[in-house]
Amino acid sequence: GDSAVTVAVGRIAQEAEKLVEVTREALYVGIRQAVVGNRLTDISHAVQVYVEAAGFSVVTEFVGHG
């Protein structure tokens, strides 16, 4: 498996704190879409809609492991 946790050290900018919170919640948005019958595109779309509504964007190039 793969696992990661983002932890701020010391004081961070308010925008950085918002990014960490939105990223964490985007994970849960995606998990809620991971149900029988949904496709990867359903999960990805839900995450993208959530992130963009919060004022951020998703990386669409140079992604993945390897």
Tab-separated table of C-alpha atoms in Angstrom:
chain	number	residue	atom	x	y	z
A	1	GLY	CA	0.000	0.000	0.000
A	2	ASP	CA	0.828	3.659	-0.086
A	3	SER	CA	0.331	6.171	2.675
A	4	ALA	CA	1.154	9.797	3.397
A	5	VAL	CA	0.279	12.410	5.990
A	6	THR	CA	0.830	16.151	5.682
A	7	VAL	CA	1.840	17.851	8.914
A	8	ALA	CA	2.623	21.534	9.233
A	9	VAL	CA	5.660	22.363	11.327
A	10	GLY	CA	5.522	25.684	13.086
A	11	ARG	CA	3.356	28.522	11.853
A	12	ILE	CA	2.123	28.311	8.289
A	13	ALA	CA	0.294	30.797	6.118
A	14	GLN	CA	-3.492	30.744	6.276
A	15	GLU	CA	-3.666	29.782	2.580
A	16	ALA	CA	-1.296	26.857	3.207
A	17	GLU	CA	-3.468	25.716	6.113
A	18	LYS	CA	-6.531	25.904	3.869
A	19	LEU	CA	-4.721	23.829	1.230
A	20	VAL	CA	-3.935	21.118	3.780
A	21	GLU	CA	-7.563	21.050	4.963
A	22	VAL	CA	-9.020	21.000	1.440
A	23	THR	CA	-6.598	18.254	0.417
A	24	ARG	CA	-7.586	16.128	3.415
A	25	GLU	CA	-11.294	16.571	2.775
A	26	ALA	CA	-10.816	15.884	-0.962
A	27	LEU	CA	-9.486	12.460	0.009
A	28	TYR	CA	-12.711	11.732	1.895
A	29	VAL	CA	-14.811	13.069	-0.990
A	30	GLY	CA	-13.066	10.580	-3.255
A	31	ILE	CA	-13.455	7.727	-0.788
A	32	ARG	CA	-17.202	8.362	-0.566
A	33	GLN	CA	-17.394	7.932	-4.356
A	34	ALA	CA	-15.513	4.611	-4.278
A	35	VAL	CA	-18.617	2.445	-4.415
A	36	VAL	CA	-19.767	-0.438	-6.574
A	37	GLY	CA	-20.831	0.847	-9.967
A	38	ASN	CA	-18.738	4.022	-9.925
A	39	ARG	CA	-15.732	4.367	-12.172
A	40	LEU	CA	-12.412	6.053	-11.521
A	41	THR	CA	-13.720	9.033	-13.488
A	42	ASP	CA	-16.596	9.405	-10.995
A	43	ILE	CA	-14.118	9.561	-8.128
A	44	SER	CA	-11.799	11.945	-9.970
A	45	HIS	CA	-14.652	14.234	-10.978
A	46	ALA	CA	-15.983	14.486	-7.414
A	47	VAL	CA	-12.521	15.368	-6.105
A	48	GLN	CA	-11.939	17.955	-8.838
A	49	VAL	CA	-15.318	19.628	-8.285
A	50	TYR	CA	-14.679	19.844	-4.528
A	51	VAL	CA	-11.143	21.195	-4.901
A	52	GLU	CA	-12.101	23.791	-7.515
A	53	ALA	CA	-15.069	24.976	-5.423
A	54	ALA	CA	-12.560	25.638	-2.628
A	55	GLY	CA	-10.462	27.819	-4.946
A	56	PHE	CA	-7.722	25.336	-5.819
A	57	SER	CA	-7.029	23.122	-8.821
A	58	VAL	CA	-5.828	19.600	-9.439
A	59	VAL	CA	-2.595	18.727	-11.215
A	60	THR	CA	-3.420	17.176	-14.585
A	61	GLU	CA	0.112	16.589	-15.871
A	62	PHE	CA	3.166	14.905	-14.392
A	63	VAL	CA	1.117	12.760	-12.015
A	64	GLY	CA	1.460	9.231	-10.714
A	65	HIS	CA	4.195	7.052	-9.333
A	66	GLY	CA	7.018	5.845	-11.498
